[in-house]
Short mmCIF file of C-alpha atoms in Angstrom, two decimals:
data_model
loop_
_atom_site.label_atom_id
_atom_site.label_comp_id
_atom_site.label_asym_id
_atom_site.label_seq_id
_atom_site.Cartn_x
_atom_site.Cartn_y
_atom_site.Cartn_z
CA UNK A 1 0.00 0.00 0.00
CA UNK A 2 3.47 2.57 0.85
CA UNK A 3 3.38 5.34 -1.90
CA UNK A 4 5.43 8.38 -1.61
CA UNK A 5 2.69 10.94 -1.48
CA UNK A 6 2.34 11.53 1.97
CA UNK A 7 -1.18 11.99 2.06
CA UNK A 8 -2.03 9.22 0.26
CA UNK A 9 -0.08 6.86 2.72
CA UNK A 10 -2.40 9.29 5.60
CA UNK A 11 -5.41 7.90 3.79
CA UNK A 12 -4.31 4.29 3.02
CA UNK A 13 -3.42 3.93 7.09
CA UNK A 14 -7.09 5.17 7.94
CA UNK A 15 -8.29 2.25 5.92
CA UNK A 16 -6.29 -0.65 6.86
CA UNK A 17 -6.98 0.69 10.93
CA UNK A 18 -11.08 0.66 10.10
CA UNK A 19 -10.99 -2.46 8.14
CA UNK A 20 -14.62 -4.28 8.01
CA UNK A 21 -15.43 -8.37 8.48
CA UNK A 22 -13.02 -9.32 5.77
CA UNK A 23 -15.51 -11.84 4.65
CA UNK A 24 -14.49 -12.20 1.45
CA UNK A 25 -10.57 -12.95 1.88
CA UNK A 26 -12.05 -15.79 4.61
CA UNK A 27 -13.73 -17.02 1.35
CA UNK A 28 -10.62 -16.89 -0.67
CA UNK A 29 -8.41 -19.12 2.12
CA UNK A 30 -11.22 -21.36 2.91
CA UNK A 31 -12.23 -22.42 -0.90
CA UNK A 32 -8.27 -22.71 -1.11
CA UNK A 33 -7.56 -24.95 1.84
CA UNK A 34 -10.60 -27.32 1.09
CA UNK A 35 -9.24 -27.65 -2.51
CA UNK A 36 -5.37 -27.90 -2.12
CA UNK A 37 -4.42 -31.45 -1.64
CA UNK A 38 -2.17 -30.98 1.49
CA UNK A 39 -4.89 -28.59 2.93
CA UNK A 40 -2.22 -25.65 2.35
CA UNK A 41 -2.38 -22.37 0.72
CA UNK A 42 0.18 -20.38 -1.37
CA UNK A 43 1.28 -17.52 -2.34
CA UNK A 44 -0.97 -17.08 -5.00
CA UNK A 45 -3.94 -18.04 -2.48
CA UNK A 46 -2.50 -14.68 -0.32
CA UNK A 47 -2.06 -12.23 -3.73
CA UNK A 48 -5.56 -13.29 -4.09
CA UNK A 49 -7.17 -12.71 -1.03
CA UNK A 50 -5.54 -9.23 -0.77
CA UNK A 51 -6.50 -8.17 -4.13
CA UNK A 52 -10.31 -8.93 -3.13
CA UNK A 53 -9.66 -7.01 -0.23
CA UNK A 54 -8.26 -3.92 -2.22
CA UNK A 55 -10.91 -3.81 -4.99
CA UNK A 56 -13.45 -4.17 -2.42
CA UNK A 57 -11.86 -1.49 -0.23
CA UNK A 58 -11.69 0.86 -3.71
CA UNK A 59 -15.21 0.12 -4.55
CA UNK A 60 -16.92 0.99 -0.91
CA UNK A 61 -14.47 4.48 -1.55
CA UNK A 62 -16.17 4.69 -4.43
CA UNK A 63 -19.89 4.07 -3.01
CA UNK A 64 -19.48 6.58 -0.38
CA UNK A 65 -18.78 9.18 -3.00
CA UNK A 66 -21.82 8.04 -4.99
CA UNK A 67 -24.32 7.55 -2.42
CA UNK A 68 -23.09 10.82 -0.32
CA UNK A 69 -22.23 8.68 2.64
CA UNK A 70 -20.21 10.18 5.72
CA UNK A 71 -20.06 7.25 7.45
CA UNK A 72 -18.57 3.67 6.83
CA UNK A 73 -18.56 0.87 8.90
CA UNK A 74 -19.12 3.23 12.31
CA UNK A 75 -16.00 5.95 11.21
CA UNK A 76 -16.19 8.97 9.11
CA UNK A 77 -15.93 8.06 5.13
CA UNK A 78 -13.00 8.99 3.11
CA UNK A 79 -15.02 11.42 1.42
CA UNK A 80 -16.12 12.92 4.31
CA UNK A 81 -12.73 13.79 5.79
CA UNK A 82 -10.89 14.63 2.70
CA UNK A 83 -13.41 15.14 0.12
CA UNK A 84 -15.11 13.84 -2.95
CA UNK A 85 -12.13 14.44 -5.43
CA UNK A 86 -9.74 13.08 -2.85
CA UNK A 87 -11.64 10.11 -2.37
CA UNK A 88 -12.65 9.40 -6.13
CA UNK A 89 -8.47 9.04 -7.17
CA UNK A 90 -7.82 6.96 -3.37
CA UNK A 91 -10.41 4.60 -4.97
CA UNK A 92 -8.72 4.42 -8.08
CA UNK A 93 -5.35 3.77 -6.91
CA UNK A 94 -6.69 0.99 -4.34
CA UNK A 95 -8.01 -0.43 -7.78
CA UNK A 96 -4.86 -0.11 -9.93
CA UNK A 97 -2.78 -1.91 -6.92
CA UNK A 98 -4.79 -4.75 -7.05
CA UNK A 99 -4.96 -5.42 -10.62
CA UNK A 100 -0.98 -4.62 -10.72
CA UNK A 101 -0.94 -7.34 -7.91
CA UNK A 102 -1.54 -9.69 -10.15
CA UNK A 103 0.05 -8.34 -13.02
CA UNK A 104 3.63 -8.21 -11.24
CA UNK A 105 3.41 -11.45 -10.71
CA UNK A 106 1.78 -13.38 -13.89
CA UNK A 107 -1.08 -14.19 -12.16
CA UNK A 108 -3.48 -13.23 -15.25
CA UNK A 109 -6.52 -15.97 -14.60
CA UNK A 110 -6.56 -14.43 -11.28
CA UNK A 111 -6.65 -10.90 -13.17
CA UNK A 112 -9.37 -11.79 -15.49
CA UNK A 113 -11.62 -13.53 -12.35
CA UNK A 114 -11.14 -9.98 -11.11
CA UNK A 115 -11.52 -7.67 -13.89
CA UNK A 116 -14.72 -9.49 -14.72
CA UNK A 117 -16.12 -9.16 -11.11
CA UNK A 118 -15.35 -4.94 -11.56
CA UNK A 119 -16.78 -5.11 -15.15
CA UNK A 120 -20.07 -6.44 -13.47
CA UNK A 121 -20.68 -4.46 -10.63
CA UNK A 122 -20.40 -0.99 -12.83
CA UNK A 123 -22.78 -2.41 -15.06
CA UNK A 124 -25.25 -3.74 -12.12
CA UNK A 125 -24.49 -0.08 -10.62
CA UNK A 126 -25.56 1.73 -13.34
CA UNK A 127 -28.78 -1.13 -14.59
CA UNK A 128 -30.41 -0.18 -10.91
CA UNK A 129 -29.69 3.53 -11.58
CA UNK A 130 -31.57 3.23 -15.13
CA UNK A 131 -34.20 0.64 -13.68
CA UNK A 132 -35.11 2.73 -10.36
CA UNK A 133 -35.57 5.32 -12.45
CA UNK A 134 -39.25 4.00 -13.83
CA UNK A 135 -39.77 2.04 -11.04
CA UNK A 136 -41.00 -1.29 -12.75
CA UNK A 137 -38.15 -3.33 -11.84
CA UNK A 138 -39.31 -6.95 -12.27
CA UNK A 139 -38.24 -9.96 -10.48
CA UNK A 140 -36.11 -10.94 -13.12
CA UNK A 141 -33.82 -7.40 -13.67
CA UNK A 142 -33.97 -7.64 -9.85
CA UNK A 143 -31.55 -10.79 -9.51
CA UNK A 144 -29.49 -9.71 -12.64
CA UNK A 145 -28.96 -6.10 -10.57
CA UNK A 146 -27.93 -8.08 -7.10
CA UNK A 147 -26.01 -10.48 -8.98
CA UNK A 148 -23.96 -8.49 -10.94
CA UNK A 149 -23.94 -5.77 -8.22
CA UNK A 150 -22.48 -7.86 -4.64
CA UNK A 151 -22.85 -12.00 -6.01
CA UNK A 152 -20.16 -11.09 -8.55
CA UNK A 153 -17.72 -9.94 -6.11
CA UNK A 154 -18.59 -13.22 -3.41
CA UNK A 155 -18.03 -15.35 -6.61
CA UNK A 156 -14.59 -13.63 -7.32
CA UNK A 157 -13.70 -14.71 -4.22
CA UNK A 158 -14.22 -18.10 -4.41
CA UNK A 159 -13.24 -18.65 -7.85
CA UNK A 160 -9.91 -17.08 -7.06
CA UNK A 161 -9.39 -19.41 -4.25
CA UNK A 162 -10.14 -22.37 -6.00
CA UNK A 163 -7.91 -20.64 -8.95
CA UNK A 164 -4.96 -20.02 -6.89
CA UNK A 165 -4.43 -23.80 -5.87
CA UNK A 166 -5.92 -25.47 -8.74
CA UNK A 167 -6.03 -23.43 -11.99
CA UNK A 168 -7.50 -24.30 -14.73
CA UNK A 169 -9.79 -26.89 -13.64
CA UNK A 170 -14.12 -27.36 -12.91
CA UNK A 171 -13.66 -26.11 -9.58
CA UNK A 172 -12.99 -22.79 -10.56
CA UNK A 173 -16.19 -22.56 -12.33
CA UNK A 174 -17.96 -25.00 -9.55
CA UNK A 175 -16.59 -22.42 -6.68
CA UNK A 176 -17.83 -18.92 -8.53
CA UNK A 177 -21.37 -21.23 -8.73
CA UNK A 178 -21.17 -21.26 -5.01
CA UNK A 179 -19.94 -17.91 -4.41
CA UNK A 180 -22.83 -16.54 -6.42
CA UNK A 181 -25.59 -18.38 -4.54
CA UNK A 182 -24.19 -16.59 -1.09
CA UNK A 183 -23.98 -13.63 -3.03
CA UNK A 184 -27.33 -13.79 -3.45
CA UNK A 185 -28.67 -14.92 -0.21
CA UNK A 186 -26.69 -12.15 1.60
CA UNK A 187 -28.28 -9.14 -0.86
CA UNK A 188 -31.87 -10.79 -0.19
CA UNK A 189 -30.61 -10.57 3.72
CA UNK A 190 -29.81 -6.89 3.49
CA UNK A 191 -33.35 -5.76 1.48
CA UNK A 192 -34.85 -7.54 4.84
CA UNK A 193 -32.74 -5.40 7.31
CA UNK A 194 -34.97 -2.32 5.48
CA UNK A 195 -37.89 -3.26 7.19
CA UNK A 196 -36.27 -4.58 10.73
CA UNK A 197 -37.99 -3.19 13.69
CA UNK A 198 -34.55 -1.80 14.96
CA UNK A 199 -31.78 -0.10 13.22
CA UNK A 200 -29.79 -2.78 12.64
CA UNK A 201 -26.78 -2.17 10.22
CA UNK A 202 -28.93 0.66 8.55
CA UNK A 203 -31.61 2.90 9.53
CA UNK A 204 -35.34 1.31 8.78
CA UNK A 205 -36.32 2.24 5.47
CA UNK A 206 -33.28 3.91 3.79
CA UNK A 207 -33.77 1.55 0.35
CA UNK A 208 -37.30 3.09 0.22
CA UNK A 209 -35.80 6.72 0.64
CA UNK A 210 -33.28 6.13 -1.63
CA UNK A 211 -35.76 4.83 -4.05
CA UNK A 212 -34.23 1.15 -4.60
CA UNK A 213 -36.10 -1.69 -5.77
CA UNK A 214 -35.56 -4.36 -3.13
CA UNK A 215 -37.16 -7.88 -3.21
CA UNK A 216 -40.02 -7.92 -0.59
CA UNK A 217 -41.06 -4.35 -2.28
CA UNK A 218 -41.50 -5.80 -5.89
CA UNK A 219 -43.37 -8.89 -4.75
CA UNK A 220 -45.81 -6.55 -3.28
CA UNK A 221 -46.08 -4.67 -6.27
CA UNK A 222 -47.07 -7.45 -7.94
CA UNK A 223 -49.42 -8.83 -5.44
CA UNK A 224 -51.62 -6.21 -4.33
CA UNK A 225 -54.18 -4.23 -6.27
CA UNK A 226 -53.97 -1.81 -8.90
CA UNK A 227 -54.93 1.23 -6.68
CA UNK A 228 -52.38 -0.27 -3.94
CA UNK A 229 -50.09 -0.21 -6.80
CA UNK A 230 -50.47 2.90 -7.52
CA UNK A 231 -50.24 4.38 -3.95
CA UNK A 232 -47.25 2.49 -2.88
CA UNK A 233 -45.09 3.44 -6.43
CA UNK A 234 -45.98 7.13 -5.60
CA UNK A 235 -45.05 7.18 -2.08
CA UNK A 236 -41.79 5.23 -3.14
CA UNK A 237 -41.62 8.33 -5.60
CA UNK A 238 -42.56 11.08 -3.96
CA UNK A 239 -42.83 10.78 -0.19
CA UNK A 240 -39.80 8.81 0.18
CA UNK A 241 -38.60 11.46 3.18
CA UNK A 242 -41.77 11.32 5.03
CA UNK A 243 -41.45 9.10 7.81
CA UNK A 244 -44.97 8.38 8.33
CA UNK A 245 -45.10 7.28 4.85
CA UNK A 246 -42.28 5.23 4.92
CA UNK A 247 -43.72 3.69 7.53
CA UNK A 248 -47.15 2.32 5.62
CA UNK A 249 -45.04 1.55 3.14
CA UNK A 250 -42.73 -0.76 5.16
CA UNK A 251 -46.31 -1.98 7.11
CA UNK A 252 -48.25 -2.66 3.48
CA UNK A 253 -44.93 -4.71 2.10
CA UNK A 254 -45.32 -6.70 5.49
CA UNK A 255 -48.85 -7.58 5.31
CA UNK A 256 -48.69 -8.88 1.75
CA UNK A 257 -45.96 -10.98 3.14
CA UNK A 258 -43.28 -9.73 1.03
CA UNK A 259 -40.73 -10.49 4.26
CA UNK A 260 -41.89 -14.36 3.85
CA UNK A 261 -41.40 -14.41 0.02
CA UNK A 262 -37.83 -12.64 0.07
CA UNK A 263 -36.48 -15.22 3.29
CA UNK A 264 -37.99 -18.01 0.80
CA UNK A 265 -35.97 -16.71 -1.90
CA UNK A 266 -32.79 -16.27 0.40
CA UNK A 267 -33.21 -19.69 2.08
CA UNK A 268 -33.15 -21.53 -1.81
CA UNK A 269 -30.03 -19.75 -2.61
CA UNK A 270 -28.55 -21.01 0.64
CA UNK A 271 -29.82 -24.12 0.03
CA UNK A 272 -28.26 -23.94 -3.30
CA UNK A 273 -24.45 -23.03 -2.12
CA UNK A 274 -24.47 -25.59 0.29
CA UNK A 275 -25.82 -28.99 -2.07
CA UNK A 276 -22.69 -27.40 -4.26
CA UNK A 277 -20.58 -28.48 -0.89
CA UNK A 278 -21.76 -31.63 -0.69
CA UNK A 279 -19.93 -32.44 -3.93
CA UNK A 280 -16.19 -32.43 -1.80
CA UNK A 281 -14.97 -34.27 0.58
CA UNK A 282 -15.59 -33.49 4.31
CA UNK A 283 -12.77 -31.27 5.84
CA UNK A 284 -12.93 -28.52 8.89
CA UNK A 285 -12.73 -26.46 5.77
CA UNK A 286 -16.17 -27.43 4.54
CA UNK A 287 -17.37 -27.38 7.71
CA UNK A 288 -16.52 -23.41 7.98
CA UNK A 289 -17.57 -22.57 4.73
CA UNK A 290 -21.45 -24.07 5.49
CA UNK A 291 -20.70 -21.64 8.59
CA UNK A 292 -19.90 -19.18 6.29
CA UNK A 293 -23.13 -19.67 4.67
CA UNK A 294 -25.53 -19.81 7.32
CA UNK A 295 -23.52 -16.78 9.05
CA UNK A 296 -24.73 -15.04 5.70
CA UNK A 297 -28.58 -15.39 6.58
CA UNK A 298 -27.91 -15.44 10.24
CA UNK A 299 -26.19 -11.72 10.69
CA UNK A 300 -27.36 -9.25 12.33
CA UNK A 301 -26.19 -6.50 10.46
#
């Protein structure tokens, strides 16, 4: 991470002191240990864990600027202690560092699993931008948004384990199957932390403010009546701020049982990930990334 701009070695320090879960590296090792013979990992295994780490790192600088954000994971955003412009290049050189990661040392499958993965989450980025524009997101656009948008990065992570200790082979493709399915389930998780009773993680009803599309909101929208319809895609619209509104909102998406329909949908991905597991052979390895997966569903925030 050193550089020889001062302040960009101030800023790179913040980071690495705030750092988040680290979920995805713990996929990286994990996949890699249950798939190396001798239960080891190597040094390709370690290149690849930290260049998930920076890209993720570069795209949650990125976010903040986006989304106006001051605060990130309980400590004051990049953007909000040094600016937008500051933050905007910080992202970009977290990005170049892990691409030149891999480039330094010929790792290019593990630079294409990677440059796919950021290829895919601008274009889920900017499909939910154009799509919550109207509104009319339908189930279908929903899971291509959330996949391409967080699955794609969950997949990266496993497919670059598996890469970096067996390239070339099925379970590189198997493992980004499996990534993808928690992906999934953990998206379907945070939509359902929108309409928690308590702030958990976010405050209730910031997706409906910020006018996204989440899962137990379309299935309403295509449950109720028309005049419902109606109602509940112009509050969305134009009451989003009103906190009485949101409210209804959050009560009318519960009482067509949208919160049922979206932990159905989350609990078949999960069920998905983990029949993938049952295809290897039982290690402590396996055994932590089923924990993985039910941790996924499980959180809290």
């Amino acid at each position: 991470m050193d550089s020889k701009v001062a302040l960009l070695n101030r800023i790179t320090h913040y980071i690495v002191k705030r750092k988040g879960k680290q979920m995805r590296p713990m996929f990286v090792f994990l996949v890699a240990k249950m798939l190396s013979e001798s239960n080891e990992t190597n040094e390709r295994t370690f290149r690849g864990a930290s260049v998930i780490e920076l890209i993720h790192t570069a795209t949650l600088v990125h976010d903040d600027v986006v989304d106006d954000s001051n605060m990130r994971r309980g400590f004051f955003s990049i953007n909000a202690l040094w600016k937008n412009k500051i933050a905007v290049l910080v992202g970009d050189y977290l990005l170049s560092k892990g691409l030149l990661l891999c480039i330094d040392n010929d790792d290019f499958d593990l630079l294409k699993i990677i440059s796919v993965a950021v290829r895919e989450m601008s274009e889920g980025e900017l499909l939910q931008i154009e799509k919550a524009r109207r509104l009319d997101i339908s189930e279908e656009v929903y899971y291509e948004i959330i996949r391409q948008k967080t699955a794609t990065l969950i997949a990266a992570c496993c497919s670059l384990g598996a890469a970096s200790v067996q390239p070339n082979t099925k379970f590189v493709e198997e493992m980004r199957l499996f990534g993808q399915y928690i992906g999934m389930a953990f998206q379907i998780k945070d939509d359902l932390f929108d309409y928690g009773e308590t702030a958990i993680g976010k405050p209730t009803g910031i997706d409906i403010k910020e006018q996204k599309m989440t899962l137990p909101l379309i299935y309403t929208l295509n449950t109720v009546s028309e005049a419902e319809k109606k109602w509940l895609i112009n509050s969305v619209k134009n009451y989003n701020t009103d906190k009485k509104r949101v409210k209804e909102v959050i009560q009318k998406v519960i009482d067509a049982g949208g919160l049922q329909y979206a932990e159905q949908k989350m609990n078949a991905y999960k069920n998905k990930a983990l029949a993938l597991l049952e295809n290897y052979s039982d290690s402590e390895y396996k055994e932590a990334l089923k924990l993985m997966v039910t941790y996924v569903i499980e959180r809290k925030k």
